[in-house]
Amino acid sequence: MLLEGKRAIVTGGSRGIGRGISLEFARQGCDVVINYFGAADHYVTHAEAAEEVVAEIQALGRKAIAVEGDIADPQVSHDLVKSAVEAFGGVDVLSSNAGICPFHSFLDMPPELLQTVLGVNLSGAFYITQAAANRMKDQGQGGAIVATSSISALVGGAMQTHYTPTKAGVHSLMQSVAIALGPYGIRCNSVMPGAIATDINKDDWSDPAKRDYLNGRIPLGRFGQPADVANVVAFLASDMAAYVTGASLLVDGGLYVNLQ
Ligand code: RM4
């Protein structure tokens, strides 16, 4: 029960890594606001998925609500904090996790696609961090923010030229806000997931040759699961990590260090 009695917001919390984080937070004793985005897009979350996570959390004996909204819109972050205050009385933990990666080649990248990815992955992380941190400051009890960066903050991807800079940006954002928010006892860290099997990369890894190649590069010999990342996020969000801020932690089965 690392997060007993805490109140969390998880953006992009209904599917993939975010779903894993929402469930792990609940297992650790936390109530959770699950943000999701309901547009009919392959890469974003849907209301049913969010309601399923709410039901799973309630079955664990914790409270949860689902709140729809595109995190690229700054108003959504204010709404999420307001929802957490109304439903649970405050916010102690933020998992800034919402992200998209619509794989696309570089030379013909449409500006609109670039703007969409920047808006969700980077501006969205900024808005929710700012909104949650203001609430945590007003509460006067500190807080913990954990952003989902990526191994892609450190390495490139030919089909991810719009995406990898946002993940480097999220990592950098946590470093800077760790300094800005340290005086309020608000810790800010990021996780850098490697190859985690979720809907975001289902198409990209539908080619068995590509999947086998990537799998063979992971020293621990398997793709990650959302729970592999969620466990680390729960740790960083908890008092077990009371002296950790401005840090990033690779959760990649050793993929990053495997040059050969
Ligand atoms: C990750 C990394 C993975 C990719 C996802 C979408 O950060 O690049 O390989 O599957 O993004």
mmCIF file of C-alpha atoms and ligand atoms in Angstrom:
data_model
loop_
_atom_site.group_PDB
_atom_site.id
_atom_site.type_symbol
_atom_site.label_atom_id
_atom_site.label_comp_id
_atom_site.label_asym_id
_atom_site.label_seq_id
_atom_site.Cartn_x
_atom_site.Cartn_y
_atom_site.Cartn_z
ATOM 1 C CA MET A 1 0.000 0.000 0.000
ATOM 2 C CA LEU A 2 2.559 2.534 -1.177
ATOM 3 C CA LEU A 3 -0.059 5.161 -2.027
ATOM 4 C CA GLU A 4 -2.623 4.605 0.716
ATOM 5 C CA GLY A 5 -5.139 7.438 0.938
ATOM 6 C CA LYS A 6 -3.602 9.368 -1.985
ATOM 7 C CA ARG A 7 -5.551 10.930 -4.836
ATOM 8 C CA ALA A 8 -4.197 10.696 -8.368
ATOM 9 C CA ILE A 9 -4.813 11.918 -11.889
ATOM 10 C CA VAL A 10 -3.646 9.670 -14.741
ATOM 11 C CA THR A 11 -3.812 11.195 -18.216
ATOM 12 C CA GLY A 12 -4.306 8.701 -20.998
ATOM 13 C CA GLY A 13 -5.311 6.401 -18.171
ATOM 14 C CA SER A 14 -7.718 4.025 -19.865
ATOM 15 C CA ARG A 15 -5.470 2.018 -22.156
ATOM 16 C CA GLY A 16 -1.906 0.823 -22.601
ATOM 17 C CA ILE A 17 0.664 1.937 -20.037
ATOM 18 C CA GLY A 18 -1.808 4.440 -18.543
ATOM 19 C CA ARG A 19 -4.311 1.706 -17.795
ATOM 20 C CA GLY A 20 -1.559 -0.229 -16.042
ATOM 21 C CA ILE A 21 -0.677 2.855 -13.992
ATOM 22 C CA SER A 22 -4.322 3.514 -13.033
ATOM 23 C CA LEU A 23 -4.753 -0.070 -11.829
ATOM 24 C CA GLU A 24 -1.443 -0.186 -9.964
ATOM 25 C CA PHE A 25 -2.196 3.108 -8.236
ATOM 26 C CA ALA A 26 -5.523 1.654 -7.068
ATOM 27 C CA ARG A 27 -3.824 -1.556 -5.863
ATOM 28 C CA GLN A 28 -1.491 0.648 -3.832
ATOM 29 C CA GLY A 29 -4.450 2.316 -2.111
ATOM 30 C CA CYS A 30 -5.006 5.370 -4.305
ATOM 31 C CA ASP A 31 -8.188 6.893 -5.754
ATOM 32 C CA VAL A 32 -7.840 7.753 -9.444
ATOM 33 C CA VAL A 33 -9.178 10.269 -11.971
ATOM 34 C CA ILE A 34 -8.776 8.560 -15.328
ATOM 35 C CA ASN A 35 -8.473 10.953 -18.224
ATOM 36 C CA TYR A 36 -9.155 9.570 -21.669
ATOM 37 C CA PHE A 37 -9.858 10.990 -25.097
ATOM 38 C CA GLY A 38 -12.899 9.673 -26.839
ATOM 39 C CA ALA A 39 -12.384 10.506 -30.489
ATOM 40 C CA ALA A 40 -12.815 7.553 -32.823
ATOM 41 C CA ASP A 41 -9.117 7.234 -33.522
ATOM 42 C CA HIS A 42 -7.052 4.059 -33.366
ATOM 43 C CA TYR A 43 -4.483 5.657 -31.101
ATOM 44 C CA VAL A 44 -6.640 7.363 -28.529
ATOM 45 C CA THR A 45 -8.818 6.060 -25.782
ATOM 46 C CA HIS A 46 -12.525 5.458 -25.736
ATOM 47 C CA ALA A 47 -15.200 5.829 -23.095
ATOM 48 C CA GLU A 48 -15.808 2.086 -22.792
ATOM 49 C CA ALA A 49 -12.172 1.380 -22.072
ATOM 50 C CA ALA A 50 -12.206 4.092 -19.400
ATOM 51 C CA GLU A 51 -15.378 2.735 -17.795
ATOM 52 C CA GLU A 52 -13.834 -0.739 -17.669
ATOM 53 C CA VAL A 53 -10.845 0.602 -15.766
ATOM 54 C CA VAL A 54 -13.187 2.481 -13.411
ATOM 55 C CA ALA A 55 -15.045 -0.780 -12.719
ATOM 56 C CA GLU A 56 -11.798 -2.677 -12.134
ATOM 57 C CA ILE A 57 -10.638 -0.032 -9.667
ATOM 58 C CA GLN A 58 -13.954 -0.082 -7.827
ATOM 59 C CA ALA A 59 -13.643 -3.870 -7.592
ATOM 60 C CA LEU A 60 -10.306 -3.262 -5.854
ATOM 61 C CA GLY A 61 -12.170 -1.173 -3.276
ATOM 62 C CA ARG A 62 -10.950 2.229 -4.429
ATOM 63 C CA LYS A 63 -12.732 5.169 -6.011
ATOM 64 C CA ALA A 64 -12.322 6.133 -9.668
ATOM 65 C CA ILE A 65 -13.936 8.451 -12.169
ATOM 66 C CA ALA A 66 -13.397 8.763 -15.912
ATOM 67 C CA VAL A 67 -13.045 12.243 -17.412
ATOM 68 C CA GLU A 68 -13.010 12.728 -21.176
ATOM 69 C CA GLY A 69 -10.807 15.388 -22.729
ATOM 70 C CA ASP A 70 -8.005 16.092 -25.187
ATOM 71 C CA ILE A 71 -4.993 16.963 -23.050
ATOM 72 C CA ALA A 72 -3.728 19.273 -25.821
ATOM 73 C CA ASP A 73 -6.481 21.686 -24.741
ATOM 74 C CA PRO A 74 -5.297 23.608 -21.639
ATOM 75 C CA GLN A 75 -8.846 23.823 -20.300
ATOM 76 C CA VAL A 76 -8.964 20.028 -19.972
ATOM 77 C CA SER A 77 -6.173 20.115 -17.395
ATOM 78 C CA HIS A 78 -8.122 22.587 -15.272
ATOM 79 C CA ASP A 79 -11.196 20.378 -15.588
ATOM 80 C CA LEU A 80 -9.224 17.306 -14.504
ATOM 81 C CA VAL A 81 -7.943 19.000 -11.367
ATOM 82 C CA LYS A 82 -11.432 20.328 -10.622
ATOM 83 C CA SER A 83 -12.851 16.814 -11.025
ATOM 84 C CA ALA A 84 -10.257 15.386 -8.632
ATOM 85 C CA VAL A 85 -11.060 18.055 -6.064
ATOM 86 C CA GLU A 86 -14.813 17.522 -6.380
ATOM 87 C CA ALA A 87 -14.633 13.725 -6.331
ATOM 88 C CA PHE A 88 -11.788 13.103 -3.865
ATOM 89 C CA GLY A 89 -11.001 16.458 -2.235
ATOM 90 C CA GLY A 90 -7.604 17.074 -3.836
ATOM 91 C CA VAL A 91 -4.639 15.821 -5.864
ATOM 92 C CA ASP A 92 -1.476 14.257 -4.423
ATOM 93 C CA VAL A 93 -0.118 12.361 -7.415
ATOM 94 C CA LEU A 94 -0.030 13.060 -11.139
ATOM 95 C CA SER A 95 0.862 10.552 -13.814
ATOM 96 C CA SER A 96 1.299 12.657 -16.944
ATOM 97 C CA ASN A 97 1.042 9.818 -19.393
ATOM 98 C CA ALA A 98 -1.183 10.694 -22.369
ATOM 99 C CA GLY A 99 0.708 10.245 -25.605
ATOM 100 C CA ILE A 100 0.334 9.354 -29.259
ATOM 101 C CA CYS A 101 2.721 8.061 -31.896
ATOM 102 C CA PRO A 102 1.148 7.965 -35.342
ATOM 103 C CA PHE A 103 4.155 6.550 -37.199
ATOM 104 C CA HIS A 104 4.996 8.612 -40.299
ATOM 105 C CA SER A 105 7.963 9.155 -42.616
ATOM 106 C CA PHE A 106 9.897 12.395 -42.228
ATOM 107 C CA LEU A 107 10.254 13.994 -45.672
ATOM 108 C CA ASP A 108 6.511 14.181 -46.238
ATOM 109 C CA MET A 109 5.397 14.785 -42.648
ATOM 110 C CA PRO A 110 2.336 17.039 -42.751
ATOM 111 C CA PRO A 111 2.648 20.060 -40.430
ATOM 112 C CA GLU A 112 -0.769 19.255 -38.947
ATOM 113 C CA LEU A 113 0.426 15.841 -37.778
ATOM 114 C CA LEU A 114 3.519 17.375 -36.200
ATOM 115 C CA GLN A 115 1.359 19.925 -34.372
ATOM 116 C CA THR A 116 -1.030 17.251 -33.127
ATOM 117 C CA VAL A 117 1.757 15.133 -31.670
ATOM 118 C CA LEU A 118 3.486 18.156 -30.100
ATOM 119 C CA GLY A 119 0.149 19.300 -28.689
ATOM 120 C CA VAL A 120 -0.777 16.027 -27.002
ATOM 121 C CA ASN A 121 2.627 14.739 -25.933
ATOM 122 C CA LEU A 122 4.473 17.898 -24.934
ATOM 123 C CA SER A 123 2.051 20.800 -24.456
ATOM 124 C CA GLY A 124 -0.404 18.414 -22.800
ATOM 125 C CA ALA A 125 2.249 17.301 -20.311
ATOM 126 C CA PHE A 126 3.023 20.950 -19.580
ATOM 127 C CA TYR A 127 -0.614 21.939 -19.004
ATOM 128 C CA ILE A 128 -1.497 19.088 -16.674
ATOM 129 C CA THR A 129 1.762 19.409 -14.735
ATOM 130 C CA GLN A 130 1.123 23.125 -14.244
ATOM 131 C CA ALA A 131 -2.515 22.661 -13.219
ATOM 132 C CA ALA A 132 -1.822 19.759 -10.826
ATOM 133 C CA ALA A 133 1.223 21.500 -9.323
ATOM 134 C CA ASN A 134 -0.806 24.628 -8.554
ATOM 135 C CA ARG A 135 -3.322 22.532 -6.669
ATOM 136 C CA MET A 136 -0.586 20.613 -4.812
ATOM 137 C CA LYS A 137 1.044 23.917 -3.851
ATOM 138 C CA ASP A 138 -2.262 25.247 -2.496
ATOM 139 C CA GLN A 139 -2.793 22.057 -0.484
ATOM 140 C CA GLY A 140 0.607 22.615 1.139
ATOM 141 C CA GLN A 141 1.421 18.905 1.503
ATOM 142 C CA GLY A 142 3.819 18.419 -1.408
ATOM 143 C CA GLY A 143 3.093 15.906 -4.130
ATOM 144 C CA ALA A 144 4.556 13.637 -6.759
ATOM 145 C CA ILE A 145 4.526 13.975 -10.527
ATOM 146 C CA VAL A 146 5.702 11.159 -12.790
ATOM 147 C CA ALA A 147 5.758 11.732 -16.541
ATOM 148 C CA THR A 148 5.829 8.991 -19.135
ATOM 149 C CA SER A 149 8.833 9.892 -21.273
ATOM 150 C CA SER A 150 10.401 7.128 -23.362
ATOM 151 C CA ILE A 151 13.603 5.397 -24.404
ATOM 152 C CA SER A 152 12.876 7.550 -27.456
ATOM 153 C CA ALA A 153 14.009 10.598 -25.466
ATOM 154 C CA LEU A 154 17.517 9.168 -25.889
ATOM 155 C CA VAL A 155 17.456 7.500 -29.307
ATOM 156 C CA GLY A 156 15.909 8.274 -32.681
ATOM 157 C CA GLY A 157 13.356 6.637 -34.926
ATOM 158 C CA ALA A 158 12.975 7.316 -38.661
ATOM 159 C CA MET A 159 9.191 7.058 -38.437
ATOM 160 C CA GLN A 160 9.066 8.949 -35.141
ATOM 161 C CA THR A 161 10.682 12.304 -35.992
ATOM 162 C CA HIS A 162 7.617 14.130 -34.670
ATOM 163 C CA TYR A 163 7.441 11.934 -31.561
ATOM 164 C CA THR A 164 10.977 11.502 -30.193
ATOM 165 C CA PRO A 165 11.492 15.269 -29.629
ATOM 166 C CA THR A 166 8.319 15.328 -27.518
ATOM 167 C CA LYS A 167 9.675 12.532 -25.325
ATOM 168 C CA ALA A 168 12.995 14.338 -24.907
ATOM 169 C CA GLY A 169 10.886 17.396 -24.100
ATOM 170 C CA VAL A 170 8.872 15.613 -21.431
ATOM 171 C CA HIS A 171 12.108 14.440 -19.794
ATOM 172 C CA SER A 172 13.453 18.002 -19.878
ATOM 173 C CA LEU A 173 10.161 19.358 -18.531
ATOM 174 C CA MET A 174 10.443 17.112 -15.473
ATOM 175 C CA GLN A 175 14.023 18.273 -14.892
ATOM 176 C CA SER A 176 13.013 21.942 -14.968
ATOM 177 C CA VAL A 177 9.822 21.606 -12.928
ATOM 178 C CA ALA A 178 11.730 19.546 -10.343
ATOM 179 C CA ILE A 179 13.675 22.732 -9.664
ATOM 180 C CA ALA A 180 10.658 25.049 -9.843
ATOM 181 C CA LEU A 181 8.547 22.852 -7.539
ATOM 182 C CA GLY A 182 11.189 21.529 -5.127
ATOM 183 C CA PRO A 183 10.489 24.345 -2.655
ATOM 184 C CA TYR A 184 6.872 23.113 -2.410
ATOM 185 C CA GLY A 185 7.885 19.514 -1.755
ATOM 186 C CA ILE A 186 6.596 18.443 -5.143
ATOM 187 C CA ARG A 187 8.824 15.767 -6.700
ATOM 188 C CA CYS A 188 8.988 15.449 -10.489
ATOM 189 C CA ASN A 189 10.441 12.454 -12.289
ATOM 190 C CA SER A 190 10.037 10.570 -15.523
ATOM 191 C CA VAL A 191 10.032 6.971 -16.623
ATOM 192 C CA MET A 192 11.460 5.970 -19.971
ATOM 193 C CA PRO A 193 9.661 2.851 -21.180
ATOM 194 C CA GLY A 194 11.353 0.810 -23.895
ATOM 195 C CA ALA A 195 9.450 -1.624 -26.086
ATOM 196 C CA ILE A 196 6.160 -2.085 -24.252
ATOM 197 C CA ALA A 197 3.471 -4.030 -26.105
ATOM 198 C CA THR A 198 0.320 -1.879 -26.302
ATOM 199 C CA ASP A 199 -2.070 -0.612 -28.967
ATOM 200 C CA ILE A 200 0.292 2.289 -29.757
ATOM 201 C CA ASN A 201 2.737 -0.023 -31.536
ATOM 202 C CA LYS A 202 0.442 -2.881 -32.565
ATOM 203 C CA ASP A 203 0.548 -1.906 -36.248
ATOM 204 C CA ASP A 204 4.246 -1.097 -36.196
ATOM 205 C CA TRP A 205 5.055 -4.531 -34.785
ATOM 206 C CA SER A 206 2.534 -6.450 -36.872
ATOM 207 C CA ASP A 207 5.444 -7.527 -39.110
ATOM 208 C CA PRO A 208 6.827 -10.681 -37.391
ATOM 209 C CA ALA A 209 10.356 -10.031 -38.712
ATOM 210 C CA LYS A 210 10.417 -6.592 -37.123
ATOM 211 C CA ARG A 211 8.997 -7.945 -33.879
ATOM 212 C CA ASP A 212 11.554 -10.760 -33.684
ATOM 213 C CA TYR A 213 14.416 -8.399 -34.466
ATOM 214 C CA LEU A 214 13.425 -5.973 -31.709
ATOM 215 C CA ASN A 215 12.749 -8.752 -29.242
ATOM 216 C CA GLY A 216 16.214 -10.178 -29.916
ATOM 217 C CA ARG A 217 17.778 -6.855 -28.928
ATOM 218 C CA ILE A 218 16.232 -6.848 -25.451
ATOM 219 C CA PRO A 219 18.678 -8.388 -22.931
ATOM 220 C CA LEU A 220 15.851 -9.579 -20.680
ATOM 221 C CA GLY A 221 14.437 -11.404 -23.709
ATOM 222 C CA ARG A 222 10.895 -10.085 -23.858
ATOM 223 C CA PHE A 223 8.778 -7.065 -24.658
ATOM 224 C CA GLY A 224 7.609 -5.101 -21.638
ATOM 225 C CA GLN A 225 4.083 -5.132 -20.293
ATOM 226 C CA PRO A 226 2.222 -2.078 -18.951
ATOM 227 C CA ALA A 227 2.625 -3.464 -15.414
ATOM 228 C CA ASP A 228 6.416 -3.379 -15.781
ATOM 229 C CA VAL A 229 6.195 0.384 -16.190
ATOM 230 C CA ALA A 230 3.303 0.921 -13.757
ATOM 231 C CA ASN A 231 5.235 -0.677 -10.880
ATOM 232 C CA VAL A 232 8.063 1.806 -11.348
ATOM 233 C CA VAL A 233 5.679 4.757 -11.647
ATOM 234 C CA ALA A 234 4.007 3.731 -8.372
ATOM 235 C CA PHE A 235 7.409 3.573 -6.694
ATOM 236 C CA LEU A 236 8.421 7.025 -7.945
ATOM 237 C CA ALA A 237 5.026 8.406 -6.882
ATOM 238 C CA SER A 238 5.405 6.981 -3.387
ATOM 239 C CA ASP A 239 7.296 8.089 -0.283
ATOM 240 C CA MET A 240 9.766 5.264 -0.966
ATOM 241 C CA ALA A 241 11.219 7.749 -3.481
ATOM 242 C CA ALA A 242 11.043 10.708 -1.064
ATOM 243 C CA TYR A 243 14.523 11.967 -2.033
ATOM 244 C CA VAL A 244 14.206 11.376 -5.785
ATOM 245 C CA THR A 245 13.367 14.351 -7.971
ATOM 246 C CA GLY A 246 14.507 15.436 -11.431
ATOM 247 C CA ALA A 247 15.406 11.829 -12.220
ATOM 248 C CA SER A 248 14.526 9.607 -15.137
ATOM 249 C CA LEU A 249 14.419 5.852 -15.030
ATOM 250 C CA LEU A 250 14.683 3.576 -18.050
ATOM 251 C CA VAL A 251 12.237 0.667 -17.909
ATOM 252 C CA ASP A 252 13.355 -1.193 -20.994
ATOM 253 C CA GLY A 253 14.699 -4.653 -20.142
ATOM 254 C CA GLY A 254 18.176 -3.361 -21.015
ATOM 255 C CA LEU A 255 17.323 -2.354 -24.594
ATOM 256 C CA TYR A 256 19.033 1.044 -24.473
ATOM 257 C CA VAL A 257 22.456 -0.195 -23.417
ATOM 258 C CA ASN A 258 22.537 -2.984 -26.012
ATOM 259 C CA LEU A 259 24.612 -1.380 -28.752
ATOM 260 C CA GLN A 260 25.482 -4.606 -30.554
HETATM 261 C C1 RM4 B 1 8.380 4.186 -27.763
HETATM 262 C C2 RM4 B 1 9.432 3.440 -28.510
HETATM 263 C C3 RM4 B 1 8.773 2.198 -28.971
HETATM 264 C C4 RM4 B 1 7.529 2.555 -29.760
HETATM 265 C C5 RM4 B 1 6.649 3.478 -29.014
HETATM 266 C C6 RM4 B 1 5.463 3.950 -29.803
HETATM 267 O O1 RM4 B 1 8.762 5.281 -27.121
HETATM 268 O O2 RM4 B 1 9.919 4.189 -29.593
HETATM 269 O O3 RM4 B 1 9.663 1.424 -29.716
HETATM 270 O O4 RM4 B 1 6.826 1.387 -29.977
HETATM 271 O O5 RM4 B 1 7.354 4.555 -28.623
#
